[in-house]
PDB file of C-alpha atoms in Angstrom:
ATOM      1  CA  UNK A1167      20.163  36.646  35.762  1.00  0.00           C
ATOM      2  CA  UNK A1168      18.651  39.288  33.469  1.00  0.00           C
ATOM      3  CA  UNK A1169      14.642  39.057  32.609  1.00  0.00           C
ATOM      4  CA  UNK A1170      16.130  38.722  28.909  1.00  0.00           C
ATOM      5  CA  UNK A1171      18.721  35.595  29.445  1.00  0.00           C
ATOM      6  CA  UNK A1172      15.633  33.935  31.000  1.00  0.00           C
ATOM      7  CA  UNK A1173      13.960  34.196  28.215  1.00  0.00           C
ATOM      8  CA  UNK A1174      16.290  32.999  26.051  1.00  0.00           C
ATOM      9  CA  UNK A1175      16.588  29.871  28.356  1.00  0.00           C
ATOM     10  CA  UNK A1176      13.341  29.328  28.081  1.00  0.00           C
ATOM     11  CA  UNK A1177      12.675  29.138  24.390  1.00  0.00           C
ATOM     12  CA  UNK A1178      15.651  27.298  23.848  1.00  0.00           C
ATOM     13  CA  UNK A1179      13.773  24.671  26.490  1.00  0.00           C
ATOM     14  CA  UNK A1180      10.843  24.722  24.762  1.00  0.00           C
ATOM     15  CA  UNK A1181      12.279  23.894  21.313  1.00  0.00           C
ATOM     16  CA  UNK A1182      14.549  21.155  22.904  1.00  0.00           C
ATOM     17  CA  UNK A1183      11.318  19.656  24.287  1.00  0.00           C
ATOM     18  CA  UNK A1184       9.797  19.525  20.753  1.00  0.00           C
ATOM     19  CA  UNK A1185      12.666  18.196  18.821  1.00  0.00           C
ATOM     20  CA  UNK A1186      12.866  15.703  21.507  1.00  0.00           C
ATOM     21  CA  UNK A1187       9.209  14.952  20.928  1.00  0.00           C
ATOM     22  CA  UNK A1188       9.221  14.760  17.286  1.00  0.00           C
ATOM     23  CA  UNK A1189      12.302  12.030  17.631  1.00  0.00           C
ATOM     24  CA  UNK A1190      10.257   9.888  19.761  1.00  0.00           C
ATOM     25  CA  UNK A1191       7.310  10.246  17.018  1.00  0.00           C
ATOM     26  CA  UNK A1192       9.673   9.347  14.490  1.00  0.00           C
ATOM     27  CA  UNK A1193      10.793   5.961  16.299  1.00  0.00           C
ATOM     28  CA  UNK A1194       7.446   4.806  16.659  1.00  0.00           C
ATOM     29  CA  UNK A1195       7.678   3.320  12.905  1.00  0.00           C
ATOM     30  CA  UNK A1196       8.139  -0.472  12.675  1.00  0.00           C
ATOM     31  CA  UNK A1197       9.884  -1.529   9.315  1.00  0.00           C
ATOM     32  CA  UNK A1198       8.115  -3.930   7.167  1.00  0.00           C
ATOM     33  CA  UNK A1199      10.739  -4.018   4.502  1.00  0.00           C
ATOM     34  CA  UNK A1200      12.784  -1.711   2.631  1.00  0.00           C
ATOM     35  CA  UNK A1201      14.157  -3.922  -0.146  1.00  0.00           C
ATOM     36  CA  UNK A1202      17.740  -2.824   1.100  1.00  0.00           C
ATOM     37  CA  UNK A1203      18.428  -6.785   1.071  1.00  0.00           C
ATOM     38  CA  UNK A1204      16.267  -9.934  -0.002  1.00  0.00           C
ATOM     39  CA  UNK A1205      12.882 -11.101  -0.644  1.00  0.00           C
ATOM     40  CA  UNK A1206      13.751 -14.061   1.919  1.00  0.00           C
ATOM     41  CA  UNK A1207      10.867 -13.201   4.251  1.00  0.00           C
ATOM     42  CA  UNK A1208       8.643 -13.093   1.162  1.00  0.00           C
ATOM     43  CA  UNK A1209       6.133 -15.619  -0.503  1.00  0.00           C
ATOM     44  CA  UNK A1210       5.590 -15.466  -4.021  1.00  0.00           C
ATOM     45  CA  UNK A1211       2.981 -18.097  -5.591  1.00  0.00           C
ATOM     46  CA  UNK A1212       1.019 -18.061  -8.755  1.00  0.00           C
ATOM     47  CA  UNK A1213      -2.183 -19.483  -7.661  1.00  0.00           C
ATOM     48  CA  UNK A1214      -3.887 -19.428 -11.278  1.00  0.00           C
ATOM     49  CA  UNK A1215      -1.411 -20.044 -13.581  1.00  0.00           C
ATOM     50  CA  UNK A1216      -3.748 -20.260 -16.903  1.00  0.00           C
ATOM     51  CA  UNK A1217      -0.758 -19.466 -19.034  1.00  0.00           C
ATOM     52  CA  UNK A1218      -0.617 -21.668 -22.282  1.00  0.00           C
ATOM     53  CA  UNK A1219       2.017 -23.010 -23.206  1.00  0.00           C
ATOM     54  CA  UNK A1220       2.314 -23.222 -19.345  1.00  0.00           C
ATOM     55  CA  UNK A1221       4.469 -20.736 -18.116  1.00  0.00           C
ATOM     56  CA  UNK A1222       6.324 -22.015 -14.818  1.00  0.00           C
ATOM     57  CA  UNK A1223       6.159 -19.138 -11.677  1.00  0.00           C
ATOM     58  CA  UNK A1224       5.246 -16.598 -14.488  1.00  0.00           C
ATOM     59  CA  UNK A1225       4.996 -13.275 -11.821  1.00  0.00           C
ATOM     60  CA  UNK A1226       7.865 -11.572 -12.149  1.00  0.00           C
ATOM     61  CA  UNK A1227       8.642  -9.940  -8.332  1.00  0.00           C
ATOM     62  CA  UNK A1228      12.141  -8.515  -7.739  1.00  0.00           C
ATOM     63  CA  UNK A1229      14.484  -6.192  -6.525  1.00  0.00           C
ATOM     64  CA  UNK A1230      15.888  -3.628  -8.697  1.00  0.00           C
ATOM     65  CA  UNK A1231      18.225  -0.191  -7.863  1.00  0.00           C
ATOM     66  CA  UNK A1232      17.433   3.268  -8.502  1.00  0.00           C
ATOM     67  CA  UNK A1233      20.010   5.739  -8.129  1.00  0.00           C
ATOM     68  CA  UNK A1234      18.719   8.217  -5.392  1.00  0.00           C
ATOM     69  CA  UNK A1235      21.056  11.602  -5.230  1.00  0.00           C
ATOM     70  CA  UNK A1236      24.787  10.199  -4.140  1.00  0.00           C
ATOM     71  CA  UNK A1237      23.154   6.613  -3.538  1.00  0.00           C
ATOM     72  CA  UNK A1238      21.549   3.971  -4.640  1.00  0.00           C
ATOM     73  CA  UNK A1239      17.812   2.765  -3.281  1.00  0.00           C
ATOM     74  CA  UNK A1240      16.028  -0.438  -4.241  1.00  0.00           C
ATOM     75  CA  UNK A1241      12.295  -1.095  -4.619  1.00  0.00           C
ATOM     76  CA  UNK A1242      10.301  -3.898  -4.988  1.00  0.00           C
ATOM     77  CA  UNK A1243       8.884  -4.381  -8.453  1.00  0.00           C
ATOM     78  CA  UNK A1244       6.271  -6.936  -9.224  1.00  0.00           C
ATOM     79  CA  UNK A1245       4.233  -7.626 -12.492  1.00  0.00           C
ATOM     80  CA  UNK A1246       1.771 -10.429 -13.114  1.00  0.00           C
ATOM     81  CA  UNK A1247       4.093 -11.838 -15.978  1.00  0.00           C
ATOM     82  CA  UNK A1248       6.947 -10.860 -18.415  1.00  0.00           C
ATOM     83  CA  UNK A1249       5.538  -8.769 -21.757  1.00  0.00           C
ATOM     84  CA  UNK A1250       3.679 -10.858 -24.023  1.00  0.00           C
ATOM     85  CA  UNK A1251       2.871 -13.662 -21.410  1.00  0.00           C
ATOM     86  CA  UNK A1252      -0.774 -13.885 -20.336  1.00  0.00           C
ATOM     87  CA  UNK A1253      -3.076 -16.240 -18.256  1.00  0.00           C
ATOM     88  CA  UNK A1254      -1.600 -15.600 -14.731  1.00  0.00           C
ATOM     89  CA  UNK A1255      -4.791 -14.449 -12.856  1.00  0.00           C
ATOM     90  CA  UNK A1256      -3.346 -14.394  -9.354  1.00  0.00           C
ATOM     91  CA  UNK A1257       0.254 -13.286  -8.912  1.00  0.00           C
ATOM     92  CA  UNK A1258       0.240 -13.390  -4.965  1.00  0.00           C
ATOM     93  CA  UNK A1259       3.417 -12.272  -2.773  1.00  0.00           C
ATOM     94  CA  UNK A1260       3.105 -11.597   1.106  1.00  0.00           C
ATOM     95  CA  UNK A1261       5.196 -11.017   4.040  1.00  0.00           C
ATOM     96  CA  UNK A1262       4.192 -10.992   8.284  1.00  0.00           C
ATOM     97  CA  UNK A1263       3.867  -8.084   9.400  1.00  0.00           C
ATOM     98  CA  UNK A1264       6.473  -6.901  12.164  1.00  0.00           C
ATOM     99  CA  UNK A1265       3.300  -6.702  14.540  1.00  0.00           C
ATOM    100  CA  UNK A1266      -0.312  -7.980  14.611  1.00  0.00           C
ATOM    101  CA  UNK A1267      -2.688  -5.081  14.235  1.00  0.00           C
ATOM    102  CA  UNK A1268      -4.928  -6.965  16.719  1.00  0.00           C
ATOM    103  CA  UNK A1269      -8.929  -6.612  16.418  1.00  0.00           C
ATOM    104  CA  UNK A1270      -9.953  -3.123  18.373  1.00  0.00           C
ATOM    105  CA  UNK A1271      -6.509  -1.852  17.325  1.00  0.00           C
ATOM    106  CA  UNK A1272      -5.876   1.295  14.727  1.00  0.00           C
ATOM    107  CA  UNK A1273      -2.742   1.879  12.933  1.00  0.00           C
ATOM    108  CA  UNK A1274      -0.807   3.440  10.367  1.00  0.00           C
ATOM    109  CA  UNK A1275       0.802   2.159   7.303  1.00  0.00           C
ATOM    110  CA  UNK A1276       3.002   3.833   4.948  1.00  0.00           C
ATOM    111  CA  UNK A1277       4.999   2.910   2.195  1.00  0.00           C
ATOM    112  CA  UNK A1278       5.545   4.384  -1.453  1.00  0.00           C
ATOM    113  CA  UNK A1279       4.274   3.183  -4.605  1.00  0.00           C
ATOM    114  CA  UNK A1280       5.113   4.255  -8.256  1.00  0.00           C
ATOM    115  CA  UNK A1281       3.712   2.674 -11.532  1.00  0.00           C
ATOM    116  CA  UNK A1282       6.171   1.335 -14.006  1.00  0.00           C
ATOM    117  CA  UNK A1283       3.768   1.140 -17.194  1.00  0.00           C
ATOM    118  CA  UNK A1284       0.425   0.935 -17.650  1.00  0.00           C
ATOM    119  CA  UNK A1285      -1.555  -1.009 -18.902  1.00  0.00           C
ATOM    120  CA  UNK A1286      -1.894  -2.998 -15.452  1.00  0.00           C
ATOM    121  CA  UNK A1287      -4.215  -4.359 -12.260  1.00  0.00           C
ATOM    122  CA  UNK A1288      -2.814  -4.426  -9.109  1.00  0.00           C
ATOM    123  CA  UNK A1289      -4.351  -4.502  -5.721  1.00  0.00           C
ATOM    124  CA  UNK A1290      -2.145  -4.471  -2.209  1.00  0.00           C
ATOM    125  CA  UNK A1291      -2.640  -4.436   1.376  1.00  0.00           C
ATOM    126  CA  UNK A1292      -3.598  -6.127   4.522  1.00  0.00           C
ATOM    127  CA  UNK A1293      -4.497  -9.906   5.362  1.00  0.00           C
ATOM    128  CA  UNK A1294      -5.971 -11.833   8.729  1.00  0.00           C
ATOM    129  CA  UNK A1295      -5.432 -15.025   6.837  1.00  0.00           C
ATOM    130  CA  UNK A1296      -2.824 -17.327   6.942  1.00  0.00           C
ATOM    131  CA  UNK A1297      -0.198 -18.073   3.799  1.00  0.00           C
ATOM    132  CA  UNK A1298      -2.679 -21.571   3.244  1.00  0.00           C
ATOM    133  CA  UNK A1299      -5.215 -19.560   3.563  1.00  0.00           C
ATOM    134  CA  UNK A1300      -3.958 -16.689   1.292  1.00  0.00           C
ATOM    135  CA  UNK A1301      -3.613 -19.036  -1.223  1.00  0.00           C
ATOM    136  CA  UNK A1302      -6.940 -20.543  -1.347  1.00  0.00           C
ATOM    137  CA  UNK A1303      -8.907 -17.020  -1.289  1.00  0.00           C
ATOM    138  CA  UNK A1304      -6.400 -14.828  -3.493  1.00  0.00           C
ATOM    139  CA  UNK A1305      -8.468 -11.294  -3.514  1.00  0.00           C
ATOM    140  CA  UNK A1306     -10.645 -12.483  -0.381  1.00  0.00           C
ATOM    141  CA  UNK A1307      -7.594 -12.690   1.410  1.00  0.00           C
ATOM    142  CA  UNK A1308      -7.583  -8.677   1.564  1.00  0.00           C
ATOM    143  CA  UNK A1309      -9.128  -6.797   4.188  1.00  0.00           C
ATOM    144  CA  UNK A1310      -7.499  -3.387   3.991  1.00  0.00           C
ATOM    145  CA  UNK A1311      -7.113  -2.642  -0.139  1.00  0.00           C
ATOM    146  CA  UNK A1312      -5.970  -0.472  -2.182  1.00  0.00           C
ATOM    147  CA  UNK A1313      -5.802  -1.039  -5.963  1.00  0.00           C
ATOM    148  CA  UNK A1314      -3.895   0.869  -9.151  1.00  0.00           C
ATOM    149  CA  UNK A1315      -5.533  -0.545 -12.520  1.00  0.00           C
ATOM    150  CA  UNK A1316      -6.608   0.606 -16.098  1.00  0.00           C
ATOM    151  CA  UNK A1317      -8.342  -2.371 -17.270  1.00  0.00           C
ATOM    152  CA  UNK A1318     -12.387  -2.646 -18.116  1.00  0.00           C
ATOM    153  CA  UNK A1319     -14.673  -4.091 -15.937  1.00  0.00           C
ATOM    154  CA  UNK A1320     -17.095  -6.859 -17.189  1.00  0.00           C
ATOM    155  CA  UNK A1321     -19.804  -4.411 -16.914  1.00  0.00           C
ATOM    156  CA  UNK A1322     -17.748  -2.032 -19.330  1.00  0.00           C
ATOM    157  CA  UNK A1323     -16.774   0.410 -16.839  1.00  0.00           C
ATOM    158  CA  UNK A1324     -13.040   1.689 -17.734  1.00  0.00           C
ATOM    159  CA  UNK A1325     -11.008   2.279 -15.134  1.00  0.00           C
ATOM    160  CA  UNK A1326      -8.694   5.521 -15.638  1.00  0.00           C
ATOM    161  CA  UNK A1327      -5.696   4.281 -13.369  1.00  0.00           C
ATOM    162  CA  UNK A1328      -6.537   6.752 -10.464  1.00  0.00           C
ATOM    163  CA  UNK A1329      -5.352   4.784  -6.725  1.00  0.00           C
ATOM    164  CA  UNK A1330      -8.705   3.301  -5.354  1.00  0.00           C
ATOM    165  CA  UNK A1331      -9.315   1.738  -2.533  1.00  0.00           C
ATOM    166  CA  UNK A1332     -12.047  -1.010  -1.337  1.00  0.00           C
ATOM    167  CA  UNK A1333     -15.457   0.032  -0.689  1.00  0.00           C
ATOM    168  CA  UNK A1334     -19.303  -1.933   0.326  1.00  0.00           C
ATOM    169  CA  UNK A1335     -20.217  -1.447  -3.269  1.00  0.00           C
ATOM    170  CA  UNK A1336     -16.694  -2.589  -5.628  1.00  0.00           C
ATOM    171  CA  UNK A1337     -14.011   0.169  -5.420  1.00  0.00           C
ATOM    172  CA  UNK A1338     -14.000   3.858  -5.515  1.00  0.00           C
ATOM    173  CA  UNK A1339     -11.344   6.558  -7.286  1.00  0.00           C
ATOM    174  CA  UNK A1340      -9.590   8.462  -4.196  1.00  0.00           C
ATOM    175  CA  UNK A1341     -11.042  11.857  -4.461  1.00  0.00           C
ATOM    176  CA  UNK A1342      -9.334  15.260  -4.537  1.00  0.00           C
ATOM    177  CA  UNK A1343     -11.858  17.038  -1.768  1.00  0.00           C
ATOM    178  CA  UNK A1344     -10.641  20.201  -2.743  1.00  0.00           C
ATOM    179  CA  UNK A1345     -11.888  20.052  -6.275  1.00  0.00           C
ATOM    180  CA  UNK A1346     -14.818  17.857  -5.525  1.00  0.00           C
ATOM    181  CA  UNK A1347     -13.826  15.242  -7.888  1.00  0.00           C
ATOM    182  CA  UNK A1348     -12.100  12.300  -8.294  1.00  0.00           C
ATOM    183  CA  UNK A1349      -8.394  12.300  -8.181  1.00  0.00           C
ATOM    184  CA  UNK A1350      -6.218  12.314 -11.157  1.00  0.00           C
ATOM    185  CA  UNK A1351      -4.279   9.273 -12.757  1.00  0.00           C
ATOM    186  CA  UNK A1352      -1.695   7.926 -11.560  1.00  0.00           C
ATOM    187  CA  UNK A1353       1.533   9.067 -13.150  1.00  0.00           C
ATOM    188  CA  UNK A1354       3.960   7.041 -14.103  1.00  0.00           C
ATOM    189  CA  UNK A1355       7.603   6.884 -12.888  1.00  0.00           C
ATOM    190  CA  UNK A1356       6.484   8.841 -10.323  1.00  0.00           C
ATOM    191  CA  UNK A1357       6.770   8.125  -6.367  1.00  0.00           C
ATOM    192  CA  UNK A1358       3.970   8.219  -4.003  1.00  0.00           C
ATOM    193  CA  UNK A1359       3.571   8.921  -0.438  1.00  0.00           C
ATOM    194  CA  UNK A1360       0.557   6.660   0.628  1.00  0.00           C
ATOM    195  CA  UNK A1361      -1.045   6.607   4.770  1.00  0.00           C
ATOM    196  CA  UNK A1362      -3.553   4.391   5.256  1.00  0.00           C
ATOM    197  CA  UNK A1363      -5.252   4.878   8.589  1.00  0.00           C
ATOM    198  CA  UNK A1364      -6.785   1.143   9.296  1.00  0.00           C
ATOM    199  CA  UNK A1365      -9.367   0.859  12.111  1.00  0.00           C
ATOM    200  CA  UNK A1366      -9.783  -3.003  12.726  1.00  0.00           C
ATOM    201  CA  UNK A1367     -12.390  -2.582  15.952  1.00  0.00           C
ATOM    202  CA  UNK A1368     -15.185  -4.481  15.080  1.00  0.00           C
ATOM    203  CA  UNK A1369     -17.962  -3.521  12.863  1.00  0.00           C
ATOM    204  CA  UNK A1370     -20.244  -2.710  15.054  1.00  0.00           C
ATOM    205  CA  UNK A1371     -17.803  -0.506  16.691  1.00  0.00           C
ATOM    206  CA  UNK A1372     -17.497   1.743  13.633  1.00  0.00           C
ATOM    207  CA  UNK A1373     -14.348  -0.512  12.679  1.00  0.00           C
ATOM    208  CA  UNK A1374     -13.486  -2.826   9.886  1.00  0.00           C
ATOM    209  CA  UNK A1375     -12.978   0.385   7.954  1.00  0.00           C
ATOM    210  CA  UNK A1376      -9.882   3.097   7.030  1.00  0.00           C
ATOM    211  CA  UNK A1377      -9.062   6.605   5.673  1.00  0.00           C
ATOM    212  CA  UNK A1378      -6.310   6.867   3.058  1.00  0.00           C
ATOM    213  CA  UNK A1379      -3.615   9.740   2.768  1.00  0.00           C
ATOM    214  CA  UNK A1380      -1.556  10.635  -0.263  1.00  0.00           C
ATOM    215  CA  UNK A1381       1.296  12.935  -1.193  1.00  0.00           C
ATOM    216  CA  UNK A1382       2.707  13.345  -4.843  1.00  0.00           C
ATOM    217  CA  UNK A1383       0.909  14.227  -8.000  1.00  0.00           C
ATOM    218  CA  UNK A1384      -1.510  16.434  -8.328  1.00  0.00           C
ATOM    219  CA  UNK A1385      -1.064  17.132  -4.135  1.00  0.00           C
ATOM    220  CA  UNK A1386       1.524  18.924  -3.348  1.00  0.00           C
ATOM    221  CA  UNK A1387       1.422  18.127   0.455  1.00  0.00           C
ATOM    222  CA  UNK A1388      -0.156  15.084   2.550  1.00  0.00           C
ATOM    223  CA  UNK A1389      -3.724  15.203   1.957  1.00  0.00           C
ATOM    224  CA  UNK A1390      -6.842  12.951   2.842  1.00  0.00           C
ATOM    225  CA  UNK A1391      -7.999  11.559  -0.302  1.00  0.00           C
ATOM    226  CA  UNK A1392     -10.555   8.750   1.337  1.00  0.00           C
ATOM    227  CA  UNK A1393     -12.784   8.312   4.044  1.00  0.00           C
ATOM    228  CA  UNK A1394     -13.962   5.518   5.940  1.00  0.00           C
ATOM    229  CA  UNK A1395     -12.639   3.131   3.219  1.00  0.00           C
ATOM    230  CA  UNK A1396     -14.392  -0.438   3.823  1.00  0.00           C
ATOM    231  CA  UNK A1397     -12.475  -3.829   4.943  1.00  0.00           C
ATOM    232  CA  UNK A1398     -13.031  -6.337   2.468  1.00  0.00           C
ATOM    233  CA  UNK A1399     -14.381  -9.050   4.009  1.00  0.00           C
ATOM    234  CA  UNK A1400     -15.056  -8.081   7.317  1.00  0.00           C
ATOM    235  CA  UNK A1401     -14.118 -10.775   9.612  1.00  0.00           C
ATOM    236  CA  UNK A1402     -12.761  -9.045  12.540  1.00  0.00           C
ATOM    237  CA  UNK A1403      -9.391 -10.951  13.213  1.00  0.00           C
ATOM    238  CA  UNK A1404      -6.299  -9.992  13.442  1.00  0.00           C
ATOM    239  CA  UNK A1405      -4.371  -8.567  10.806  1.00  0.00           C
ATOM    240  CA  UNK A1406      -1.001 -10.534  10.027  1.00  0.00           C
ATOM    241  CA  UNK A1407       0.178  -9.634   6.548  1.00  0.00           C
ATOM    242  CA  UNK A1408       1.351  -7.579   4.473  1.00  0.00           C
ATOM    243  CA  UNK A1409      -0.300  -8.891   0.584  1.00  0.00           C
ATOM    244  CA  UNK A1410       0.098  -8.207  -2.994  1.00  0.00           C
ATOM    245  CA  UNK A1411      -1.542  -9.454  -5.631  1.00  0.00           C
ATOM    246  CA  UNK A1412      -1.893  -8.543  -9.546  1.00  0.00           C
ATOM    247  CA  UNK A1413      -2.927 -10.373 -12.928  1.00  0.00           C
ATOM    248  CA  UNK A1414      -2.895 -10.471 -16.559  1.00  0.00           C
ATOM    249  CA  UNK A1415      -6.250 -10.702 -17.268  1.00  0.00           C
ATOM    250  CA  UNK A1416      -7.311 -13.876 -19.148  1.00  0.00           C
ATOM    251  CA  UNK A1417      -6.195 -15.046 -22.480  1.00  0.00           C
ATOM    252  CA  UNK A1418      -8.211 -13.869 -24.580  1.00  0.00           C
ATOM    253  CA  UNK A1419      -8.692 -10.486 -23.372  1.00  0.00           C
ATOM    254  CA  UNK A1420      -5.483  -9.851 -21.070  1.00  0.00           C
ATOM    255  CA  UNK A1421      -5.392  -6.656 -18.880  1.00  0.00           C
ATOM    256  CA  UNK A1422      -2.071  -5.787 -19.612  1.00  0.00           C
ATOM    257  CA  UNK A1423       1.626  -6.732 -17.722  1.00  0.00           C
ATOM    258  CA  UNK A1424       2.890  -3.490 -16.493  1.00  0.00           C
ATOM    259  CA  UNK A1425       4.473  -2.864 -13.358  1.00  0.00           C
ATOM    260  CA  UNK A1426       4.319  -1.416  -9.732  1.00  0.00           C
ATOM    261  CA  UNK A1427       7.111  -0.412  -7.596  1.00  0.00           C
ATOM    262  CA  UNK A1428       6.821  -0.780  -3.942  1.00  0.00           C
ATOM    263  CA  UNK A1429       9.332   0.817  -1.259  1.00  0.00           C
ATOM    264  CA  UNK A1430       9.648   1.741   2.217  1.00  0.00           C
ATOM    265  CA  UNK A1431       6.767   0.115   3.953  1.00  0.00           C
ATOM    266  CA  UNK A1432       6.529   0.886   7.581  1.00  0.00           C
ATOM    267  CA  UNK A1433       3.193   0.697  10.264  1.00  0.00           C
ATOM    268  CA  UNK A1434       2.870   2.819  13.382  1.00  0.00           C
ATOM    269  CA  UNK A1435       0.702   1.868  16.264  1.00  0.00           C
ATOM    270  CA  UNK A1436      -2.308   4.718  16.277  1.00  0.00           C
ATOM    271  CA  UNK A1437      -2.828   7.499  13.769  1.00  0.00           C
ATOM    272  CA  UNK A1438       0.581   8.474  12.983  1.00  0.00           C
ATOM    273  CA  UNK A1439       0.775  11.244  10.068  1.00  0.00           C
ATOM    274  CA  UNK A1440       4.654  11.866  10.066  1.00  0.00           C
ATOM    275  CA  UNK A1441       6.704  10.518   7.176  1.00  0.00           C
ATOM    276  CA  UNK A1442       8.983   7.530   8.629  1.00  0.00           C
ATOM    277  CA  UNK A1443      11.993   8.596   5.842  1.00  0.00           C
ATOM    278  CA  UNK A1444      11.753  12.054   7.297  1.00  0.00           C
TER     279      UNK A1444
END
């Protein structure tokens, strides 16, 4: 055989070996849910329904279809309440996770997110509590957050709608590293690609923490937009659910009711940077 056809042989090895690799990266994804089917592995429950006249299981938390090229997708959309209903503080819905992320364990979540309308507050991500549990502590049921709103703070400080995530101090904008500043807005009707690394070793092991990754918008390509991103709470259990929460603000000065769309929420054991649709 000629020096040349070994060649060949070779390169066509080595980029059988790679595909094959990449495949086997791919397959590491577990599916949380796509919202190809029901919500019958979800919870919804209004745990502060303030809403006057009393609004019964005001959140609003369904399926919908968006026409995708030749097919059709469906998302997840929730919001707090229909327009012009206000008073429900704690719009929760949660799902169990395919796996526990158990404590000394890292991995990956994806899933895509895309805001409806603003004016809203939403906050979504990880739980070590169970659904009684969940119930009782609402936003101290998060460990892992990350958190899309435009509404003020009580100290005055307006939020611009930017994806934050949880941090020792209250929350903090993702930042664009590149430009040194904080990231943009959130656009609306517009699809995210969101990695969030989540380290749940303990605390004293550099854990309880996690690094966020975003695609769409103002960056072009997967970029790291957070770093070492605090847990919530901190207790150092293992992580069990998947948790959504959002609210209208109270009566007399509501946040707003617009909504979020969720799809395609996957976790990977490990760091695991490849796209699960891809």
């Amino acid at each position: 055989m000629s020096s040349k056809h070994i060649l060949i042989l070779c390169l066509f090895s080595t980029l059988s070996a790679c595909s094959t690799i990449q495949k086997s990266t791919s397959s590491d994804w577990l599916l949380i849910d796509n919202f190809e089917n029901s919500l019958s592995k979800w919870q919804s429950v209004d745990t502060q329904n303030e809403t006057k006249p009393q609004v019964k299981n005001p959140q609003i938390t369904v399926i919908q279809p968006e026409q995708a090229n030749s097919s059709t997708n469906h998302y997840l959309l929730k919001k707090p309440a229909a327009e012009g209903i206000v008073g429900n503080r704690k719009a929760l819905s949660y799902t169990k996770l395919p796996q526990a992320v158990e404590v000394g364990q890292t991995y990956t979540f994806y899933m895509r997110i895309n805001v409806a309308t603003f004016p809203n507050n939403h906050a979504f991500g990880l739980s070590n509590l169970t659904p009684e549990l969940i119930n009782k502590h609402a936003y101290d049921a998060f460990e892992p957050t990350l958190r899309v709103t435009d509404k003020t703070e009580s100290n005055g400080f307006v939020n611009d709608g930017a994806l934050m995530v949880k941090t020792d101090s209250g929350y903090s904008n993702i930042q664009n590293y590149t430009t040194k500043q904080s990231a943009k807005p959130l656009q609306t009707n517009t699809w995210y690609d969101v990695w969030y690394v989540v380290n749940n070793a303990a605390a004293s092991e550099q854990g309880q923490q996690y690094a966020v990754y975003v695609k769409g918008g103002e960056f072009s390509k997967q970029t790291l937009v957070y770093k070492n991103a605090q847990f919530r709470m901190k207790r150092e259990q293992p992580l069990i659910y998947f948790l959504a929460n959002c609210n209208t603000g109270p009566i007399k000065k509501p946040y707003g009711n617009g909504g979020l769309r969720y799809d395609d929420l996957y976790m990977s054991k490990g760091t695991n940077l490849n796209n699960p649709m891809l």
